[in-house]
JSON list of C-alpha atoms in Angstrom, two decimals:
[
{"chain": "A", "resi": 628, "resn": "UNK", "atom": "CA", "xyz": [95.24, 36.00, -4.99]},
{"chain": "A", "resi": 629, "resn": "UNK", "atom": "CA", "xyz": [97.83, 33.80, -3.40]},
{"chain": "A", "resi": 630, "resn": "UNK", "atom": "CA", "xyz": [100.89, 35.08, -2.20]},
{"chain": "A", "resi": 631, "resn": "UNK", "atom": "CA", "xyz": [104.53, 33.47, -1.72]},
{"chain": "A", "resi": 632, "resn": "UNK", "atom": "CA", "xyz": [106.93, 34.55, 1.36]},
{"chain": "A", "resi": 633, "resn": "UNK", "atom": "CA", "xyz": [108.25, 37.31, -0.49]},
{"chain": "A", "resi": 634, "resn": "UNK", "atom": "CA", "xyz": [105.54, 38.50, -1.16]},
{"chain": "A", "resi": 635, "resn": "UNK", "atom": "CA", "xyz": [105.06, 37.78, -4.84]},
{"chain": "A", "resi": 636, "resn": "UNK", "atom": "CA", "xyz": [101.70, 37.14, -6.40]},
{"chain": "A", "resi": 637, "resn": "UNK", "atom": "CA", "xyz": [101.79, 33.74, -7.62]},
{"chain": "A", "resi": 638, "resn": "UNK", "atom": "CA", "xyz": [98.46, 33.05, -9.03]},
{"chain": "A", "resi": 639, "resn": "UNK", "atom": "CA", "xyz": [95.09, 35.10, -9.09]},
{"chain": "A", "resi": 640, "resn": "UNK", "atom": "CA", "xyz": [91.39, 33.84, -9.43]},
{"chain": "A", "resi": 641, "resn": "UNK", "atom": "CA", "xyz": [88.71, 36.54, -10.32]},
{"chain": "A", "resi": 642, "resn": "UNK", "atom": "CA", "xyz": [85.53, 35.77, -8.00]},
{"chain": "A", "resi": 643, "resn": "UNK", "atom": "CA", "xyz": [83.24, 38.83, -8.58]},
{"chain": "A", "resi": 644, "resn": "UNK", "atom": "CA", "xyz": [81.84, 41.46, -9.42]},
{"chain": "A", "resi": 645, "resn": "UNK", "atom": "CA", "xyz": [79.27, 41.62, -6.29]},
{"chain": "A", "resi": 646, "resn": "UNK", "atom": "CA", "xyz": [76.11, 42.39, -5.58]},
{"chain": "A", "resi": 647, "resn": "UNK", "atom": "CA", "xyz": [75.79, 42.45, -2.05]},
{"chain": "A", "resi": 648, "resn": "UNK", "atom": "CA", "xyz": [75.57, 45.42, 0.61]},
{"chain": "A", "resi": 649, "resn": "UNK", "atom": "CA", "xyz": [78.49, 44.93, 2.25]},
{"chain": "A", "resi": 650, "resn": "UNK", "atom": "CA", "xyz": [80.53, 43.09, -0.88]},
{"chain": "A", "resi": 651, "resn": "UNK", "atom": "CA", "xyz": [82.43, 39.78, -0.02]},
{"chain": "A", "resi": 652, "resn": "UNK", "atom": "CA", "xyz": [82.24, 38.65, 3.81]},
{"chain": "A", "resi": 653, "resn": "UNK", "atom": "CA", "xyz": [83.47, 35.31, 4.20]},
{"chain": "A", "resi": 654, "resn": "UNK", "atom": "CA", "xyz": [86.93, 34.37, 4.68]},
{"chain": "A", "resi": 655, "resn": "UNK", "atom": "CA", "xyz": [88.23, 31.76, 2.78]},
{"chain": "A", "resi": 656, "resn": "UNK", "atom": "CA", "xyz": [89.19, 28.33, 4.85]},
{"chain": "A", "resi": 657, "resn": "UNK", "atom": "CA", "xyz": [92.18, 25.60, 3.96]},
{"chain": "A", "resi": 658, "resn": "UNK", "atom": "CA", "xyz": [91.44, 21.84, 3.82]},
{"chain": "A", "resi": 659, "resn": "UNK", "atom": "CA", "xyz": [94.69, 20.22, 2.83]},
{"chain": "A", "resi": 660, "resn": "UNK", "atom": "CA", "xyz": [95.41, 21.64, -0.43]},
{"chain": "A", "resi": 661, "resn": "UNK", "atom": "CA", "xyz": [91.83, 22.83, -1.49]},
{"chain": "A", "resi": 662, "resn": "UNK", "atom": "CA", "xyz": [91.27, 26.73, -0.78]},
{"chain": "A", "resi": 663, "resn": "UNK", "atom": "CA", "xyz": [87.64, 26.70, -0.56]},
{"chain": "A", "resi": 664, "resn": "UNK", "atom": "CA", "xyz": [85.52, 30.15, -0.74]},
{"chain": "A", "resi": 665, "resn": "UNK", "atom": "CA", "xyz": [81.97, 31.41, -0.67]},
{"chain": "A", "resi": 666, "resn": "UNK", "atom": "CA", "xyz": [80.39, 33.93, -2.46]},
{"chain": "A", "resi": 667, "resn": "UNK", "atom": "CA", "xyz": [76.87, 34.45, -1.31]},
{"chain": "A", "resi": 668, "resn": "UNK", "atom": "CA", "xyz": [75.23, 37.55, -2.51]},
{"chain": "A", "resi": 669, "resn": "UNK", "atom": "CA", "xyz": [72.40, 38.78, -4.25]},
{"chain": "A", "resi": 670, "resn": "UNK", "atom": "CA", "xyz": [73.23, 37.37, -7.64]},
{"chain": "A", "resi": 671, "resn": "UNK", "atom": "CA", "xyz": [75.16, 34.37, -9.06]},
{"chain": "A", "resi": 672, "resn": "UNK", "atom": "CA", "xyz": [75.98, 32.87, -5.82]},
{"chain": "A", "resi": 673, "resn": "UNK", "atom": "CA", "xyz": [78.55, 30.22, -5.55]},
{"chain": "A", "resi": 674, "resn": "UNK", "atom": "CA", "xyz": [80.90, 28.00, -3.33]},
{"chain": "A", "resi": 675, "resn": "UNK", "atom": "CA", "xyz": [84.35, 27.46, -5.20]},
{"chain": "A", "resi": 676, "resn": "UNK", "atom": "CA", "xyz": [87.26, 25.05, -4.32]},
{"chain": "A", "resi": 677, "resn": "UNK", "atom": "CA", "xyz": [90.82, 25.97, -5.63]},
{"chain": "A", "resi": 678, "resn": "UNK", "atom": "CA", "xyz": [93.87, 24.17, -5.61]},
{"chain": "A", "resi": 679, "resn": "UNK", "atom": "CA", "xyz": [95.92, 26.15, -2.90]},
{"chain": "A", "resi": 680, "resn": "UNK", "atom": "CA", "xyz": [99.55, 25.27, -4.76]},
{"chain": "A", "resi": 681, "resn": "UNK", "atom": "CA", "xyz": [98.29, 26.05, -8.42]},
{"chain": "A", "resi": 682, "resn": "UNK", "atom": "CA", "xyz": [95.15, 28.15, -8.37]},
{"chain": "A", "resi": 683, "resn": "UNK", "atom": "CA", "xyz": [93.94, 25.89, -10.55]},
{"chain": "A", "resi": 684, "resn": "UNK", "atom": "CA", "xyz": [89.82, 25.47, -10.17]},
{"chain": "A", "resi": 685, "resn": "UNK", "atom": "CA", "xyz": [89.17, 22.20, -8.67]},
{"chain": "A", "resi": 686, "resn": "UNK", "atom": "CA", "xyz": [85.00, 22.98, -8.96]},
{"chain": "A", "resi": 687, "resn": "UNK", "atom": "CA", "xyz": [82.47, 25.41, -8.36]},
{"chain": "A", "resi": 688, "resn": "UNK", "atom": "CA", "xyz": [78.83, 24.92, -7.04]},
{"chain": "A", "resi": 689, "resn": "UNK", "atom": "CA", "xyz": [76.06, 27.12, -7.69]},
{"chain": "A", "resi": 690, "resn": "UNK", "atom": "CA", "xyz": [74.70, 28.60, -4.04]},
{"chain": "A", "resi": 691, "resn": "UNK", "atom": "CA", "xyz": [71.01, 30.31, -3.73]},
{"chain": "A", "resi": 692, "resn": "UNK", "atom": "CA", "xyz": [71.14, 33.88, -4.19]},
{"chain": "A", "resi": 693, "resn": "UNK", "atom": "CA", "xyz": [70.39, 35.56, -0.80]},
{"chain": "A", "resi": 694, "resn": "UNK", "atom": "CA", "xyz": [72.85, 38.09, 1.11]},
{"chain": "A", "resi": 695, "resn": "UNK", "atom": "CA", "xyz": [74.79, 35.66, 4.22]},
{"chain": "A", "resi": 696, "resn": "UNK", "atom": "CA", "xyz": [77.93, 36.30, 5.69]},
{"chain": "A", "resi": 697, "resn": "UNK", "atom": "CA", "xyz": [79.34, 33.25, 7.16]},
{"chain": "A", "resi": 698, "resn": "UNK", "atom": "CA", "xyz": [82.86, 31.86, 6.97]},
{"chain": "A", "resi": 699, "resn": "UNK", "atom": "CA", "xyz": [82.47, 28.42, 6.82]},
{"chain": "A", "resi": 700, "resn": "UNK", "atom": "CA", "xyz": [84.03, 25.51, 8.58]},
{"chain": "A", "resi": 701, "resn": "UNK", "atom": "CA", "xyz": [85.91, 21.70, 7.74]},
{"chain": "A", "resi": 702, "resn": "UNK", "atom": "CA", "xyz": [84.62, 18.75, 9.17]},
{"chain": "A", "resi": 703, "resn": "UNK", "atom": "CA", "xyz": [86.58, 15.58, 8.94]},
{"chain": "A", "resi": 704, "resn": "UNK", "atom": "CA", "xyz": [84.48, 12.56, 10.15]},
{"chain": "A", "resi": 705, "resn": "UNK", "atom": "CA", "xyz": [85.75, 9.81, 11.06]},
{"chain": "A", "resi": 706, "resn": "UNK", "atom": "CA", "xyz": [84.80, 7.86, 7.62]},
{"chain": "A", "resi": 707, "resn": "UNK", "atom": "CA", "xyz": [84.47, 9.40, 4.83]},
{"chain": "A", "resi": 708, "resn": "UNK", "atom": "CA", "xyz": [85.07, 12.53, 2.84]},
{"chain": "A", "resi": 709, "resn": "UNK", "atom": "CA", "xyz": [86.57, 15.45, 4.49]},
{"chain": "A", "resi": 710, "resn": "UNK", "atom": "CA", "xyz": [83.22, 18.23, 4.34]},
{"chain": "A", "resi": 711, "resn": "UNK", "atom": "CA", "xyz": [82.83, 21.84, 4.03]},
{"chain": "A", "resi": 712, "resn": "UNK", "atom": "CA", "xyz": [80.12, 22.92, 6.51]},
{"chain": "A", "resi": 713, "resn": "UNK", "atom": "CA", "xyz": [78.07, 26.20, 5.37]},
{"chain": "A", "resi": 714, "resn": "UNK", "atom": "CA", "xyz": [75.28, 28.43, 6.76]},
{"chain": "A", "resi": 715, "resn": "UNK", "atom": "CA", "xyz": [73.23, 29.50, 4.01]},
{"chain": "A", "resi": 716, "resn": "UNK", "atom": "CA", "xyz": [70.69, 32.48, 4.32]},
{"chain": "A", "resi": 717, "resn": "UNK", "atom": "CA", "xyz": [68.68, 31.94, 1.59]},
{"chain": "A", "resi": 718, "resn": "UNK", "atom": "CA", "xyz": [68.07, 28.55, 2.35]},
{"chain": "A", "resi": 719, "resn": "UNK", "atom": "CA", "xyz": [68.05, 28.70, 6.26]},
{"chain": "A", "resi": 720, "resn": "UNK", "atom": "CA", "xyz": [70.25, 25.62, 6.05]},
{"chain": "A", "resi": 721, "resn": "UNK", "atom": "CA", "xyz": [73.37, 24.32, 7.11]},
{"chain": "A", "resi": 722, "resn": "UNK", "atom": "CA", "xyz": [74.87, 22.07, 4.27]},
{"chain": "A", "resi": 723, "resn": "UNK", "atom": "CA", "xyz": [77.52, 20.14, 3.63]},
{"chain": "A", "resi": 724, "resn": "UNK", "atom": "CA", "xyz": [80.07, 19.71, 0.89]},
{"chain": "A", "resi": 725, "resn": "UNK", "atom": "CA", "xyz": [82.41, 17.10, 0.01]},
{"chain": "A", "resi": 726, "resn": "UNK", "atom": "CA", "xyz": [85.87, 18.50, -0.52]},
{"chain": "A", "resi": 727, "resn": "UNK", "atom": "CA", "xyz": [87.05, 16.41, -2.88]},
{"chain": "A", "resi": 728, "resn": "UNK", "atom": "CA", "xyz": [84.01, 16.86, -5.50]},
{"chain": "A", "resi": 729, "resn": "UNK", "atom": "CA", "xyz": [81.86, 20.05, -4.15]},
{"chain": "A", "resi": 730, "resn": "UNK", "atom": "CA", "xyz": [78.66, 17.39, -3.81]},
{"chain": "A", "resi": 731, "resn": "UNK", "atom": "CA", "xyz": [76.22, 18.74, -1.09]},
{"chain": "A", "resi": 732, "resn": "UNK", "atom": "CA", "xyz": [76.13, 15.61, 0.86]},
{"chain": "A", "resi": 733, "resn": "UNK", "atom": "CA", "xyz": [73.83, 16.49, 3.72]},
{"chain": "A", "resi": 734, "resn": "UNK", "atom": "CA", "xyz": [71.66, 19.30, 5.08]},
{"chain": "A", "resi": 735, "resn": "UNK", "atom": "CA", "xyz": [69.65, 20.71, 7.87]},
{"chain": "A", "resi": 736, "resn": "UNK", "atom": "CA", "xyz": [67.29, 23.35, 6.62]},
{"chain": "A", "resi": 737, "resn": "UNK", "atom": "CA", "xyz": [64.39, 25.97, 8.02]},
{"chain": "A", "resi": 738, "resn": "UNK", "atom": "CA", "xyz": [67.20, 26.91, 10.95]},
{"chain": "A", "resi": 739, "resn": "UNK", "atom": "CA", "xyz": [67.12, 30.54, 10.66]},
{"chain": "A", "resi": 740, "resn": "UNK", "atom": "CA", "xyz": [67.70, 33.65, 8.64]},
{"chain": "A", "resi": 741, "resn": "UNK", "atom": "CA", "xyz": [70.90, 35.44, 8.45]},
{"chain": "A", "resi": 742, "resn": "UNK", "atom": "CA", "xyz": [73.56, 33.49, 9.45]},
{"chain": "A", "resi": 743, "resn": "UNK", "atom": "CA", "xyz": [76.96, 35.27, 10.78]},
{"chain": "A", "resi": 744, "resn": "UNK", "atom": "CA", "xyz": [79.35, 33.61, 12.53]},
{"chain": "A", "resi": 745, "resn": "UNK", "atom": "CA", "xyz": [80.76, 30.19, 11.88]},
{"chain": "A", "resi": 746, "resn": "UNK", "atom": "CA", "xyz": [79.59, 27.09, 12.66]},
{"chain": "A", "resi": 747, "resn": "UNK", "atom": "CA", "xyz": [81.72, 25.24, 15.13]},
{"chain": "A", "resi": 748, "resn": "UNK", "atom": "CA", "xyz": [82.21, 21.69, 15.63]},
{"chain": "A", "resi": 749, "resn": "UNK", "atom": "CA", "xyz": [82.30, 19.73, 19.22]},
{"chain": "A", "resi": 750, "resn": "UNK", "atom": "CA", "xyz": [82.54, 16.35, 19.31]},
{"chain": "A", "resi": 751, "resn": "UNK", "atom": "CA", "xyz": [79.66, 14.66, 17.18]},
{"chain": "A", "resi": 752, "resn": "UNK", "atom": "CA", "xyz": [77.82, 18.06, 17.19]},
{"chain": "A", "resi": 753, "resn": "UNK", "atom": "CA", "xyz": [77.41, 21.30, 15.37]},
{"chain": "A", "resi": 754, "resn": "UNK", "atom": "CA", "xyz": [76.95, 24.46, 16.72]},
{"chain": "A", "resi": 755, "resn": "UNK", "atom": "CA", "xyz": [74.52, 27.12, 14.68]},
{"chain": "A", "resi": 756, "resn": "UNK", "atom": "CA", "xyz": [73.73, 30.50, 15.75]},
{"chain": "A", "resi": 757, "resn": "UNK", "atom": "CA", "xyz": [71.56, 32.98, 13.58]},
{"chain": "A", "resi": 758, "resn": "UNK", "atom": "CA", "xyz": [69.88, 35.88, 14.45]},
{"chain": "A", "resi": 759, "resn": "UNK", "atom": "CA", "xyz": [66.64, 37.22, 12.54]},
{"chain": "A", "resi": 760, "resn": "UNK", "atom": "CA", "xyz": [62.75, 36.48, 13.38]},
{"chain": "A", "resi": 761, "resn": "UNK", "atom": "CA", "xyz": [63.41, 33.82, 15.65]},
{"chain": "A", "resi": 762, "resn": "UNK", "atom": "CA", "xyz": [67.44, 34.25, 17.37]},
{"chain": "A", "resi": 763, "resn": "UNK", "atom": "CA", "xyz": [68.67, 30.72, 18.14]},
{"chain": "A", "resi": 764, "resn": "UNK", "atom": "CA", "xyz": [71.71, 28.94, 18.95]},
{"chain": "A", "resi": 765, "resn": "UNK", "atom": "CA", "xyz": [71.14, 24.97, 17.43]},
{"chain": "A", "resi": 766, "resn": "UNK", "atom": "CA", "xyz": [73.02, 21.96, 18.28]},
{"chain": "A", "resi": 767, "resn": "UNK", "atom": "CA", "xyz": [72.62, 19.24, 15.45]},
{"chain": "A", "resi": 768, "resn": "UNK", "atom": "CA", "xyz": [74.38, 15.97, 15.99]},
{"chain": "A", "resi": 769, "resn": "UNK", "atom": "CA", "xyz": [74.46, 12.79, 13.53]},
{"chain": "A", "resi": 770, "resn": "UNK", "atom": "CA", "xyz": [74.80, 14.50, 10.81]},
{"chain": "A", "resi": 771, "resn": "UNK", "atom": "CA", "xyz": [74.20, 12.62, 7.57]},
{"chain": "A", "resi": 772, "resn": "UNK", "atom": "CA", "xyz": [70.43, 11.89, 9.49]},
{"chain": "A", "resi": 773, "resn": "UNK", "atom": "CA", "xyz": [70.13, 16.03, 9.72]},
{"chain": "A", "resi": 774, "resn": "UNK", "atom": "CA", "xyz": [68.66, 16.28, 13.36]},
{"chain": "A", "resi": 775, "resn": "UNK", "atom": "CA", "xyz": [68.25, 18.87, 15.74]},
{"chain": "A", "resi": 776, "resn": "UNK", "atom": "CA", "xyz": [69.60, 17.65, 18.56]},
{"chain": "A", "resi": 777, "resn": "UNK", "atom": "CA", "xyz": [68.46, 20.91, 20.53]},
{"chain": "A", "resi": 778, "resn": "UNK", "atom": "CA", "xyz": [67.46, 24.48, 19.84]},
{"chain": "A", "resi": 779, "resn": "UNK", "atom": "CA", "xyz": [66.83, 27.61, 22.55]},
{"chain": "A", "resi": 780, "resn": "UNK", "atom": "CA", "xyz": [65.67, 30.65, 21.40]},
{"chain": "A", "resi": 781, "resn": "UNK", "atom": "CA", "xyz": [68.57, 33.61, 22.14]},
{"chain": "A", "resi": 782, "resn": "UNK", "atom": "CA", "xyz": [67.28, 37.32, 22.95]},
{"chain": "A", "resi": 783, "resn": "UNK", "atom": "CA", "xyz": [70.27, 39.09, 22.49]},
{"chain": "A", "resi": 784, "resn": "UNK", "atom": "CA", "xyz": [67.90, 41.37, 19.92]},
{"chain": "A", "resi": 785, "resn": "UNK", "atom": "CA", "xyz": [68.12, 41.83, 16.24]},
{"chain": "A", "resi": 786, "resn": "UNK", "atom": "CA", "xyz": [71.29, 42.45, 14.33]},
{"chain": "A", "resi": 787, "resn": "UNK", "atom": "CA", "xyz": [73.18, 40.31, 17.06]},
{"chain": "A", "resi": 788, "resn": "UNK", "atom": "CA", "xyz": [76.59, 38.97, 15.72]},
{"chain": "A", "resi": 789, "resn": "UNK", "atom": "CA", "xyz": [77.36, 35.92, 17.01]},
{"chain": "A", "resi": 790, "resn": "UNK", "atom": "CA", "xyz": [80.12, 33.91, 18.38]},
{"chain": "A", "resi": 791, "resn": "UNK", "atom": "CA", "xyz": [79.93, 29.96, 19.31]},
{"chain": "A", "resi": 792, "resn": "UNK", "atom": "CA", "xyz": [82.08, 28.00, 21.16]},
{"chain": "A", "resi": 793, "resn": "UNK", "atom": "CA", "xyz": [81.56, 24.39, 21.08]},
{"chain": "A", "resi": 794, "resn": "UNK", "atom": "CA", "xyz": [83.17, 21.58, 23.12]},
{"chain": "A", "resi": 795, "resn": "UNK", "atom": "CA", "xyz": [82.39, 18.00, 23.57]},
{"chain": "A", "resi": 796, "resn": "UNK", "atom": "CA", "xyz": [79.68, 18.75, 26.22]},
{"chain": "A", "resi": 797, "resn": "UNK", "atom": "CA", "xyz": [78.72, 22.50, 25.85]},
{"chain": "A", "resi": 798, "resn": "UNK", "atom": "CA", "xyz": [78.27, 25.39, 23.36]},
{"chain": "A", "resi": 799, "resn": "UNK", "atom": "CA", "xyz": [79.03, 29.10, 24.45]},
{"chain": "A", "resi": 800, "resn": "UNK", "atom": "CA", "xyz": [77.55, 32.19, 23.02]},
{"chain": "A", "resi": 801, "resn": "UNK", "atom": "CA", "xyz": [78.06, 35.70, 22.75]},
{"chain": "A", "resi": 802, "resn": "UNK", "atom": "CA", "xyz": [76.68, 38.51, 20.90]}
]
């Protein structure tokens, strides 16, 4: 639902129903005039892009069915299209979709379970955190080549909720 400055509803796009223990968990993100919403749950999961001015659906792509609670990030590479970076639980991956067409451009698989944080961007590096059987903080560089530059085990315990802050040369994490 979009509201104007006076509180008047401007447009509405139905997304549910949701089949998830916690319901809708990811926050929408804005990339230019494109609003991107991730709806990942037990059945009929998807990522959708909507024109933020008029509510017109620009594209809608299926996602693996599995409960995940991560909000995506917007990545603007020096060359190439603006991308949405999305942690996926069922596929245990970090996926990049083009904002303009919804194409899955690149991905890194088998990096962990139960994402709840937000992929955080540093200079030529994205930092992601997962909990589950093997909690980890991971630095991924050279995105299109899908290279995990480093991985470190984190012992914050099962069910940790991560916050990651990445910068040009360091990553900071807390749970």
